[in-house]
C-alpha positions as CSV (number, residue, x, y, z in Angstrom):
1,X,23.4,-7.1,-14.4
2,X,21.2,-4.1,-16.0
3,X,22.6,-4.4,-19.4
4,X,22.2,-0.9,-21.4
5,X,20.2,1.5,-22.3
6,X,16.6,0.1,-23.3
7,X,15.1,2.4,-26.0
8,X,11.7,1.4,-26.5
9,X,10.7,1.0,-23.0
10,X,11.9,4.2,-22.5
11,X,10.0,5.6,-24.9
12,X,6.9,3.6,-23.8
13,X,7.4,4.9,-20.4
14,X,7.4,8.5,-21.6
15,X,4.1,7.5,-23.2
16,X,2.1,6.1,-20.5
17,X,3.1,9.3,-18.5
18,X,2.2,12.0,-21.0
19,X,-0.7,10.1,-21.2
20,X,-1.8,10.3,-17.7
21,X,-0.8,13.7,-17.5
22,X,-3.0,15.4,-20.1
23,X,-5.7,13.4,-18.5
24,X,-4.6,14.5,-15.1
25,X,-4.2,18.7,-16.8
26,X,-7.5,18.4,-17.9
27,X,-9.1,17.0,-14.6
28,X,-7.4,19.3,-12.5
29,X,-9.3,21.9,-10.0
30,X,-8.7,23.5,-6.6
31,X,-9.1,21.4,-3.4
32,X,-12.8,21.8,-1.8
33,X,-11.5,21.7,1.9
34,X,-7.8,20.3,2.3
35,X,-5.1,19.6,0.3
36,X,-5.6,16.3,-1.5
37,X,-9.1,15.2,-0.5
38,X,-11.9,15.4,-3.6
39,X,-15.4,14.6,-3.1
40,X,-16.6,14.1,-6.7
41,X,-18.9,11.2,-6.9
42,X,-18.3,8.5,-9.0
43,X,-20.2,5.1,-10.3
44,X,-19.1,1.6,-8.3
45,X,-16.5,0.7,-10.4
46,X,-14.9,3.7,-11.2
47,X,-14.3,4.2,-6.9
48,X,-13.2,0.2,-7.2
49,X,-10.8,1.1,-10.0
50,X,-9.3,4.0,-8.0
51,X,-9.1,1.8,-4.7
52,X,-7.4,-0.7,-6.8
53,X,-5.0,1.9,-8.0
54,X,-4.3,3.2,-4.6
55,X,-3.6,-0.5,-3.7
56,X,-2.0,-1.4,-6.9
57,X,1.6,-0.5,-5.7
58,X,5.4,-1.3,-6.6
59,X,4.3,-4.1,-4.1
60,X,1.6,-5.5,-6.1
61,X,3.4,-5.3,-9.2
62,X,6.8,-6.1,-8.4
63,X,6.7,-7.3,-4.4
64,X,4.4,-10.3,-4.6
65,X,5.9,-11.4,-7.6
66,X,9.5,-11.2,-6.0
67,X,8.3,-12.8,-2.7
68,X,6.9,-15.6,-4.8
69,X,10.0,-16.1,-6.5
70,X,12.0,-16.5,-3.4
71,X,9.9,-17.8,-0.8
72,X,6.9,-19.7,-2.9
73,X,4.4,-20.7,-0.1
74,X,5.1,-18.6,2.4
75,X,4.1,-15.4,0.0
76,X,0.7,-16.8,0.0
77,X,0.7,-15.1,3.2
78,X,0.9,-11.7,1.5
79,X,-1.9,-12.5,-1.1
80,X,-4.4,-13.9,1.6
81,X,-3.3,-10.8,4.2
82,X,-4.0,-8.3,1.7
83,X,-7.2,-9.6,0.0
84,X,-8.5,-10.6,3.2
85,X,-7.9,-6.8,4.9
86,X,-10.5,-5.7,2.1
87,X,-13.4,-8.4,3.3
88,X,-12.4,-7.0,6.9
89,X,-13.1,-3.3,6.2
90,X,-16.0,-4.4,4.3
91,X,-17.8,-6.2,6.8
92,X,-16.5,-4.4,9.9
93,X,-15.8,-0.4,8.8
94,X,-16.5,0.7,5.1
95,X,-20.2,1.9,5.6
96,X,-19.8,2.9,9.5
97,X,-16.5,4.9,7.8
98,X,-18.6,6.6,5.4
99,X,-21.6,7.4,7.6
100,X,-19.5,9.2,10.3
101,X,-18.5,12.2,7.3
102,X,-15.4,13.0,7.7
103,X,-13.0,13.6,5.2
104,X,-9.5,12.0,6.2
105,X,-8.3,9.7,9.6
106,X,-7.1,12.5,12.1
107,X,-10.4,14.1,11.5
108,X,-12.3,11.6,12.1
109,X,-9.9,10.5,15.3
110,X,-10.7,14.4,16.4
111,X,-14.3,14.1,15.9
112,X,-14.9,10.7,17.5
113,X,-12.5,11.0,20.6
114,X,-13.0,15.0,20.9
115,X,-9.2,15.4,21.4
116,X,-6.6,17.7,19.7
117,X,-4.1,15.6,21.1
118,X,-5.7,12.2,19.6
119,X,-6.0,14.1,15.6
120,X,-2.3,15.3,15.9
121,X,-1.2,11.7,17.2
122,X,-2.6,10.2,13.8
123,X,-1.4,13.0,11.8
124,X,2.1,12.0,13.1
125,X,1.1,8.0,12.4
126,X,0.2,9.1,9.0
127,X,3.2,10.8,8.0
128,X,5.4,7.4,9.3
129,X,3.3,5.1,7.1
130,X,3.7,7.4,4.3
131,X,7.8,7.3,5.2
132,X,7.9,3.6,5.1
133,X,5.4,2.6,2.7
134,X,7.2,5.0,0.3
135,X,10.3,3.6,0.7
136,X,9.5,0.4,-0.8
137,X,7.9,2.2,-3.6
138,X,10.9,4.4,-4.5
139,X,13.4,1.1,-4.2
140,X,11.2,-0.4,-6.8
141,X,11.4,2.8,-9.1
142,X,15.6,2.7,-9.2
143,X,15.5,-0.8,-9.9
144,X,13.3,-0.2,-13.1
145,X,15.1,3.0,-13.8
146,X,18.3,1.0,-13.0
147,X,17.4,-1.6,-15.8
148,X,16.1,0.7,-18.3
149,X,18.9,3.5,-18.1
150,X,21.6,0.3,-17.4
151,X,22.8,2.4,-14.5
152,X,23.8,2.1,-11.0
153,X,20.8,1.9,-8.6
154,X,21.7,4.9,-6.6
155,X,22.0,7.1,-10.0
156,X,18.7,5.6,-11.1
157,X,16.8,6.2,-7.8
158,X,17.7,10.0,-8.1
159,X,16.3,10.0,-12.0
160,X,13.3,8.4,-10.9
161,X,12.6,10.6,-7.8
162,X,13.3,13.7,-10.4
163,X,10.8,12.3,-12.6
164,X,7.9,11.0,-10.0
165,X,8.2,15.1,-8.6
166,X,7.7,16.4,-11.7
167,X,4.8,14.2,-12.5
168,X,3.3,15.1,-9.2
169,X,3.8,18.7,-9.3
170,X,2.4,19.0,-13.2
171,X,-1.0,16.6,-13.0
172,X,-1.8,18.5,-9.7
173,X,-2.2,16.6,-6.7
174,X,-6.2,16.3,-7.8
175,X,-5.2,15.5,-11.0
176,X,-3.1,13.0,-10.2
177,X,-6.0,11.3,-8.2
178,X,-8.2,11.6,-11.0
179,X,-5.8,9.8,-12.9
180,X,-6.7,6.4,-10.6
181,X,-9.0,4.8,-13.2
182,X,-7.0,5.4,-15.4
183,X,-3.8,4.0,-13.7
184,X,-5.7,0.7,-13.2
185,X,-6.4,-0.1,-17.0
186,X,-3.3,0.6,-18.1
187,X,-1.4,-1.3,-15.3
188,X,-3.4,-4.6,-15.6
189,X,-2.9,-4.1,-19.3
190,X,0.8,-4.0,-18.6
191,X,0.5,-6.4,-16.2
192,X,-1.4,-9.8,-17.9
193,X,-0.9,-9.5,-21.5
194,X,3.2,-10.0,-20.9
195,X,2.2,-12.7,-18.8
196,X,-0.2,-14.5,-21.5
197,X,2.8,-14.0,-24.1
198,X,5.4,-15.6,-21.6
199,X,2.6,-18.7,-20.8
200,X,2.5,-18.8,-24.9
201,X,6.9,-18.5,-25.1
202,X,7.5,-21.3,-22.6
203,X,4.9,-23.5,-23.8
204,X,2.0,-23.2,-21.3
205,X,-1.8,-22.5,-21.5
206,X,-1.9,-18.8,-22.5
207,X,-5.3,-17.5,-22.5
208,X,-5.7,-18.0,-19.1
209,X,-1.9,-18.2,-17.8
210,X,-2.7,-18.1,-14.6
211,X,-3.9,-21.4,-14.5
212,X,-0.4,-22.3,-15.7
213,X,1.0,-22.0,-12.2
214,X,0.8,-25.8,-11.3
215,X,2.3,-27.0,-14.7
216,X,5.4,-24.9,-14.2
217,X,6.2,-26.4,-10.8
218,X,6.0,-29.5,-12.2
219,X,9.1,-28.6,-13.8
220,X,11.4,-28.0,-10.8
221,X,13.8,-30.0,-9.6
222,X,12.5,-31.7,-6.7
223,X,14.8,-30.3,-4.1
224,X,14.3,-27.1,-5.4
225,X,10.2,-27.8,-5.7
226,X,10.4,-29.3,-2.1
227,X,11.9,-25.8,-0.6
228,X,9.1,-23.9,-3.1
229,X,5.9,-25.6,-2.4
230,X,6.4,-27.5,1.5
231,X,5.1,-24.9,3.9
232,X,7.7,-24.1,6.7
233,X,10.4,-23.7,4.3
234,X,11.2,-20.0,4.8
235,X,9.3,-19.3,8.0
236,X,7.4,-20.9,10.9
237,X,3.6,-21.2,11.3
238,X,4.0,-18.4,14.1
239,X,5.6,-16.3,11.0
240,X,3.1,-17.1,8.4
241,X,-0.3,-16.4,10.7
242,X,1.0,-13.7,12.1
243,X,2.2,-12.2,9.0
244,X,-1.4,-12.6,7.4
245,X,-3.2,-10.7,10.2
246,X,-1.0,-8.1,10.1
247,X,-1.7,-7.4,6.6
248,X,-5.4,-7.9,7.1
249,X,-5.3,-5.2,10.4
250,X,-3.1,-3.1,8.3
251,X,-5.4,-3.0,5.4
252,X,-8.1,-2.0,7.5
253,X,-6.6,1.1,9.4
254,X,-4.1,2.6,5.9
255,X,-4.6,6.0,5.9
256,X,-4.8,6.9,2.1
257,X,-7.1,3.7,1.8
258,X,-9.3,4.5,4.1
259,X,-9.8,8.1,2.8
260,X,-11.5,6.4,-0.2
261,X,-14.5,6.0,1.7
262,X,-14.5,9.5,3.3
263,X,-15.9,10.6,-0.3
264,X,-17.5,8.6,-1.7
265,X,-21.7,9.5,-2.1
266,X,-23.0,7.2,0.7
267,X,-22.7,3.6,2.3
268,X,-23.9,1.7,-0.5
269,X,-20.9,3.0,-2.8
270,X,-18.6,2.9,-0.1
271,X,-19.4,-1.2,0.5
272,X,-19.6,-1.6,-3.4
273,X,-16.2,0.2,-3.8
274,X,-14.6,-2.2,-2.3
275,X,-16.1,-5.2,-3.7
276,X,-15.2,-3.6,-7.1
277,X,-11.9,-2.9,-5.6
278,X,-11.4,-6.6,-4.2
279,X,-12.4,-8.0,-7.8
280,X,-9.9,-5.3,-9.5
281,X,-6.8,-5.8,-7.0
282,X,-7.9,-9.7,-7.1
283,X,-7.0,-10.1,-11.2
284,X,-3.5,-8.8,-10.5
285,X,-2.6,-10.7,-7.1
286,X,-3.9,-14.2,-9.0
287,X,-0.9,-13.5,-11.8
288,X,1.3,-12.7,-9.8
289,X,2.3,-16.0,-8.5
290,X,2.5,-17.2,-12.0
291,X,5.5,-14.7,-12.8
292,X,7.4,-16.6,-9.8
293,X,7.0,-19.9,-11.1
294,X,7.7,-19.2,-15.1
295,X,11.0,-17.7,-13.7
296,X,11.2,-21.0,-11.8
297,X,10.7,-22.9,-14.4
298,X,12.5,-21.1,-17.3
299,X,15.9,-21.4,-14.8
300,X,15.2,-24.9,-14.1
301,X,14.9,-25.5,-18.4
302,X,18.3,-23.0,-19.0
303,X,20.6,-24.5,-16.0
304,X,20.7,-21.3,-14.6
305,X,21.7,-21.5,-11.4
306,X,21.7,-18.6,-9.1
307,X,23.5,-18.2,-5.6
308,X,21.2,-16.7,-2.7
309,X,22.7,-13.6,-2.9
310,X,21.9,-13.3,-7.0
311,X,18.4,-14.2,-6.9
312,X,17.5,-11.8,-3.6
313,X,19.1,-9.1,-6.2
314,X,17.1,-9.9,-9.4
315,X,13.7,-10.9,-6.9
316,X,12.1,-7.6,-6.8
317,X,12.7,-7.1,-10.6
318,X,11.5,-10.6,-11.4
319,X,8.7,-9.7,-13.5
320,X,10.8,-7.5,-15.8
321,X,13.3,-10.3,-15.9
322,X,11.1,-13.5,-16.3
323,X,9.8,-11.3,-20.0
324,X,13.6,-11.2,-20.6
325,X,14.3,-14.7,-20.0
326,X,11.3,-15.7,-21.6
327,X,12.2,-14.1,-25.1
328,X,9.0,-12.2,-25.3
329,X,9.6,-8.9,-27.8
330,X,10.7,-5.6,-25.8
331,X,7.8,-4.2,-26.4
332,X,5.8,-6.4,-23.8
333,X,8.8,-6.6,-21.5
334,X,8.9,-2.5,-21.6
335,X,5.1,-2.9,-20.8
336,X,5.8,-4.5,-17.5
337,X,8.7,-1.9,-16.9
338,X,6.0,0.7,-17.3
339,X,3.6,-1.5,-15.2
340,X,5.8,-1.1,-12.5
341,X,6.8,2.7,-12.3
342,X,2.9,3.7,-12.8
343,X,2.4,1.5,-9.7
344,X,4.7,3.1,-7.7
345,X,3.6,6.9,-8.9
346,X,0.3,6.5,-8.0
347,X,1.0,5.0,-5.0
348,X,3.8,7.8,-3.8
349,X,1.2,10.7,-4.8
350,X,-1.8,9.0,-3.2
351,X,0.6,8.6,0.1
352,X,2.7,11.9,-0.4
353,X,-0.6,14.0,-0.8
354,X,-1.8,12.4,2.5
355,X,1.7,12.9,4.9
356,X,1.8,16.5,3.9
357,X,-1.9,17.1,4.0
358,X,-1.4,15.4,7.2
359,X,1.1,17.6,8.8
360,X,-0.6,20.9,7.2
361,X,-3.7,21.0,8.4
362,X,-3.2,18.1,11.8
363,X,0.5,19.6,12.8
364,X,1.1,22.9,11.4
365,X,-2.2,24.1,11.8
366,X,-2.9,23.0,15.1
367,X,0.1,23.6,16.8
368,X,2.0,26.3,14.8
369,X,-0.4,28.8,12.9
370,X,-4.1,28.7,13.3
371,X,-4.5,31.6,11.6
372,X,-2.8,30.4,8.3
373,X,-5.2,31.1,5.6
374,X,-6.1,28.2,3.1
375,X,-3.6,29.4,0.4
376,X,-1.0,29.2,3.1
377,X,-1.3,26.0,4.3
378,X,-1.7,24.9,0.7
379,X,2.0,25.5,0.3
380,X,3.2,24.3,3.5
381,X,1.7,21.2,2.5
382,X,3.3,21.5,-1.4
383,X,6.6,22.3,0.7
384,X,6.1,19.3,2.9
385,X,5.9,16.8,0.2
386,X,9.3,18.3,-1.5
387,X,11.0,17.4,2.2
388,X,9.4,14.0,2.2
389,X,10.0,13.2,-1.0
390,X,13.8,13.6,-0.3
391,X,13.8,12.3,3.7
392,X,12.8,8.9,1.2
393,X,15.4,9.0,-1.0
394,X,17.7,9.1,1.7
395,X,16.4,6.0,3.0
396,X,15.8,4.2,-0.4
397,X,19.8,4.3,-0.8
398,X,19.9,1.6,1.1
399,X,16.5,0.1,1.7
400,X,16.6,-2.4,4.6
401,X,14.8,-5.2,2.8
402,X,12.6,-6.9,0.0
403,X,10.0,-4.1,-0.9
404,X,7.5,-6.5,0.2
405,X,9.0,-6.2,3.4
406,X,9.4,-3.0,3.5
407,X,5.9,-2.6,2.3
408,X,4.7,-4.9,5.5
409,X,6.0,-2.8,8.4
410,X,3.6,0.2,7.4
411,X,1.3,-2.2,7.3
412,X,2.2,-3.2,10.6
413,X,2.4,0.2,12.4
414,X,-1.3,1.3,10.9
415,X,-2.5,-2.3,12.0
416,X,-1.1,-1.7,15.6
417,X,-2.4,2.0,15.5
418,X,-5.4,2.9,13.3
419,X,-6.8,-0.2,12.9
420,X,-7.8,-0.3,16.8
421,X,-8.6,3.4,16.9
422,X,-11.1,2.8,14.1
423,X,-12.7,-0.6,15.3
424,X,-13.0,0.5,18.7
425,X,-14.1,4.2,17.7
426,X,-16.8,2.8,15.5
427,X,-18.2,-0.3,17.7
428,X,-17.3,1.2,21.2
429,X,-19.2,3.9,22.0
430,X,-17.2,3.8,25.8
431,X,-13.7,4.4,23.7
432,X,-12.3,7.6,24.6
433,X,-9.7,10.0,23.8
434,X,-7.7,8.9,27.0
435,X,-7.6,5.9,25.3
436,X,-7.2,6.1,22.0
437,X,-4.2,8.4,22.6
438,X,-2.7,5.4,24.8
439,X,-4.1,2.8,22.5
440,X,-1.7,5.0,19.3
441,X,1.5,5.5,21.7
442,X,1.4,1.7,22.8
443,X,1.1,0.6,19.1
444,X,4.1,2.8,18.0
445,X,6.2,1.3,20.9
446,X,5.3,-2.4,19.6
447,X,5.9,-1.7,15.9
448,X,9.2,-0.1,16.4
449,X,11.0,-2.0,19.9
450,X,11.8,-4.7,17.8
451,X,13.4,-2.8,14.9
452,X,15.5,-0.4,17.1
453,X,15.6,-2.9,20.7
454,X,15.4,-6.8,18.6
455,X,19.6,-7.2,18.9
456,X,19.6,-6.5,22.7
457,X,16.8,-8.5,23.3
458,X,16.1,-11.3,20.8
459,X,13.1,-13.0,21.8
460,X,11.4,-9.4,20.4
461,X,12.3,-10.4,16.8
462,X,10.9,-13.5,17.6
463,X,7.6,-12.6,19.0
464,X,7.0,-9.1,17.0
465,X,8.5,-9.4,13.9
466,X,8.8,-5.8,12.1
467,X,6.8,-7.0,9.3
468,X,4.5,-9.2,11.3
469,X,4.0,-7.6,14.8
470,X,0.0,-6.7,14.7
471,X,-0.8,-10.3,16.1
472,X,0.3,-9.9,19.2
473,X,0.4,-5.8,18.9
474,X,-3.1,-5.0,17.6
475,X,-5.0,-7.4,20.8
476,X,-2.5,-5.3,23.4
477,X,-3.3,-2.0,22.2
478,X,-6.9,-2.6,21.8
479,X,-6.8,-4.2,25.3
480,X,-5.2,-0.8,26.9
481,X,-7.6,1.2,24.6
482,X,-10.5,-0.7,26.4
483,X,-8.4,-0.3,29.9
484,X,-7.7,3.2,29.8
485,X,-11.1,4.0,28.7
486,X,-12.7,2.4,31.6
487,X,-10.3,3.3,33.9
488,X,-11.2,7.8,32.5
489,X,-14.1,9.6,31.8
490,X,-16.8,8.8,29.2
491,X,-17.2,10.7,26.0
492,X,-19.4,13.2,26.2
493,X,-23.3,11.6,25.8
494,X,-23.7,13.1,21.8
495,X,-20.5,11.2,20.7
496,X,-22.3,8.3,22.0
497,X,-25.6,9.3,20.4
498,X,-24.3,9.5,16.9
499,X,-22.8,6.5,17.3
500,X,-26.1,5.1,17.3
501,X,-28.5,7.2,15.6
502,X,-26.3,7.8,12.6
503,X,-23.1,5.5,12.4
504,X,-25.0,2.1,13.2
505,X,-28.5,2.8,11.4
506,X,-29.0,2.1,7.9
């Protein structure tokens, strides 16, 4: 299905990483106060860019096309869920985020809701996003390794774990978050000018291809347009809305997201970050439908006709393939091959930097050394991210869905977690660590009952999806957050103070 080995993608790929990399050498410097977190300042656009990045994963660059490709309507529901969690944090958390001055979630959690207990419980939350989220990531680098190498997946998922380390470990994990900007250009590089060429190849508007999108569904068959374009095809309206608010929660409580605004100067950049980050991650989700519909449309012009099982294969890999079936030169189709690992590496060190900084300084430090000196807890956390790294791999063998799918139930457990932790901690000053320590345990259960409970009891799957669960789950756990709180203590009066004085006043 991968043909052979693919030369000049290869080469292209080797490239784009040596490229990064010097950057990355050159940029590199010691951690200020934890492993992972940088506070240099940077202009609107540049913090957009690296937000963009961050977001810019093997599920924006592979997923959403995939999803598209299989499901048409219903992945609108991805695109809206995962723009519209960017307007959220920037109306409802960005600049309170930013005011309160802490550097990653558990310490903010700690300093909020005064509780050891509350920090290590998001430290723990952390790590299980980064687990899950990563897993999507690392299925979309053995498929792309897979096709480039033509060799099995499981062969090309240990390659491209080898090679995503040794990036990591020679940019330096600040490095490597330096290289953000830099990540951005080159992957909406990689990721439009293909897409123009493919417009050009199958006879479409190329300048702006995106545009394109109706003209190639005009070309379906009707029964198959029917199935792409009516709404309920692939899932109810239950399904869809609550698979749009997840994303949107989910977006607004993601760990390595949210750090962005830890560091940043001051409000204003934080809010104009992610504008700039909205616009950026905005030019790549409006193309991606496009990829989805050219593959459409080139099958429907060819007569090839793929079985369900075939096309939920070749989904996730449907940008790649649409360049192939398009007859664009290898050049651009190795550029969306490179597109697509650069995605997923600076989304795995962005995530990998924050589980083991995570566990470091929120677990290990907390509960196992508190007298560890900096230099030692900087290689617990280098030796935590090794441990990770492979705990994924494991998983990735057999990944248990789509990697937008996959990609959805982190999104899921930080929007049943986090997200009400954060909206309560910044606009309740009555919130309390009895609480928010309830409010985290209650959103676990709900994110995961269905996944290990949904073939004993059904209706479960039905009512909390795994990939969709926040509608129902974020509402319950803020309502026992607000019960539980109530119910305790108050905070003590300065918590409440400097909710007032500093988080709430321009």
């Amino acid at each position: 299905m991968f043909g052979e080995f693919k030369l000049l993608p290869t080469l292209l790929l080797g490239a784009a990483l040596a490229l990064t990399l010097v950057i990355g050498l050159f940029s590199r410097h010691r951690a200020e106060h934890a492993y992972g977190v940088s506070r240099r300042q940077s202009g609107h656009a540049s913090i957009g860019a690296a937000i963009a990045s961050n977001w810019m994963s093997a599920a924006s660059f592979l997923g959403i096309a995939g999803i598209f490709y299989l499901k048409g309507y219903f992945a609108f529901a991805y695109i809206l869920g995962w723009t519209g969690g960017y307007v959220l944090l920037l109306v409802l958390m960005a600049g309170q985020i930013r005011r309160f001055g802490k550097y990653t979630a558990p310490d903010f959690v700690e300093a909020r809701y005064h509780s050891s207990l509350a920090r290590i419980c998001s430290a723990v939350i952390a790590i299980l996003i980064t687990l899950i989220y990563c897993v999507a990531q690392y299925k979309g680098i053995g498929l792309i390794f897979a096709w480039l190498f033509g060799i099995d997946y499981t062969q090309a998922l240990l390659l491209g774990t080898g090679v995503a380390l040794t990036y990591l470990v020679v940019a330096g994990s600040l490095g490597a978050a330096r290289n953000q900007q830099v990540h951005y250009i080159i992957l909406i590089l990689c990721f439009v000018i293909p897409l123009m060429m493919i417009a050009r190849k199958l006879g479409y508007s190329w300048l702006l291809p995106q545009l394109s999108y109706g003209a190639a569904l005009t070309e379906l068959p009707p029964a198959t347009a029917s199935a792409y374009l009516e709404p309920w095809t692939f899932g109810t309206p239950y399904q869809w809305i609550a698979l749009s608010f997840t994303l949107m929660v989910g977006t607004a409580g993601l760990p390595h997201v949210l750090s962005r605004f830890y560091t940043v100067p001051n409000t204003r950049d934080a809010r104009w970050g992610v504008v700039w980050g909205l616009f950026f991650i905005g030019l790549l989700y409006w193309s991606a439908p496009a990829f989805g519909a050219f593959a459409k449309a080139w099958q429907a012009r060819s007569g090839l006709d793929l079985n369900p099982a075939e096309a939920g294969f070749l989904a996730d890999l449907i940008v790649v393939k649409t360049g192939e079936w398009a007859g664009i030169s290898e050049v651009l189709v190795g550029l969306l091959a490179v597109g697509g690992i650069l995605a997923a590496f600076s989304t795995i060190t962005g995530l990998l930097i924050t589980g083991a900084g995570a566990f470091a300084y929120d677990i290990y430090y907390r509960l196992i050394n508190p007298r560890a000196s900096e230099r030692h807890l900087l290689k617990v956390a280098k030796g935590v991210t090794l441990l990770l790294a492979i705990l994924i791999l494991v998983i990735a063998v057999n990944p248990p869905g789509m990697i937008a799918e996959i990609t959805a139930v982190a999104f899921a457990l930080a929007g049943n977690t986090l997200f009400p932790v954060f909206l309560l901690g910044i606009w309740w000053g009555r919130a309390n660590k009895y609480g928010a320590v309830c409010g985290m345990v209650a959103g676990v259960i709900l994110t995961f009952a269905p996944v290990l409970f949904g073939h004993l009891i059904p209706e479960l799957r039905e009512w909390l999806p795994p990939t969709s669960s926040a509608l129902i789950g974020a509402p319950l756990v803020i309502l026992v957050m607000i019960v539980v709180s109530l119910l305790t203590p108050p905070p003590p009066d300065q918590v409440r103070r400097f909710l007032v004085e500093k988080v709430h006043n321009p």
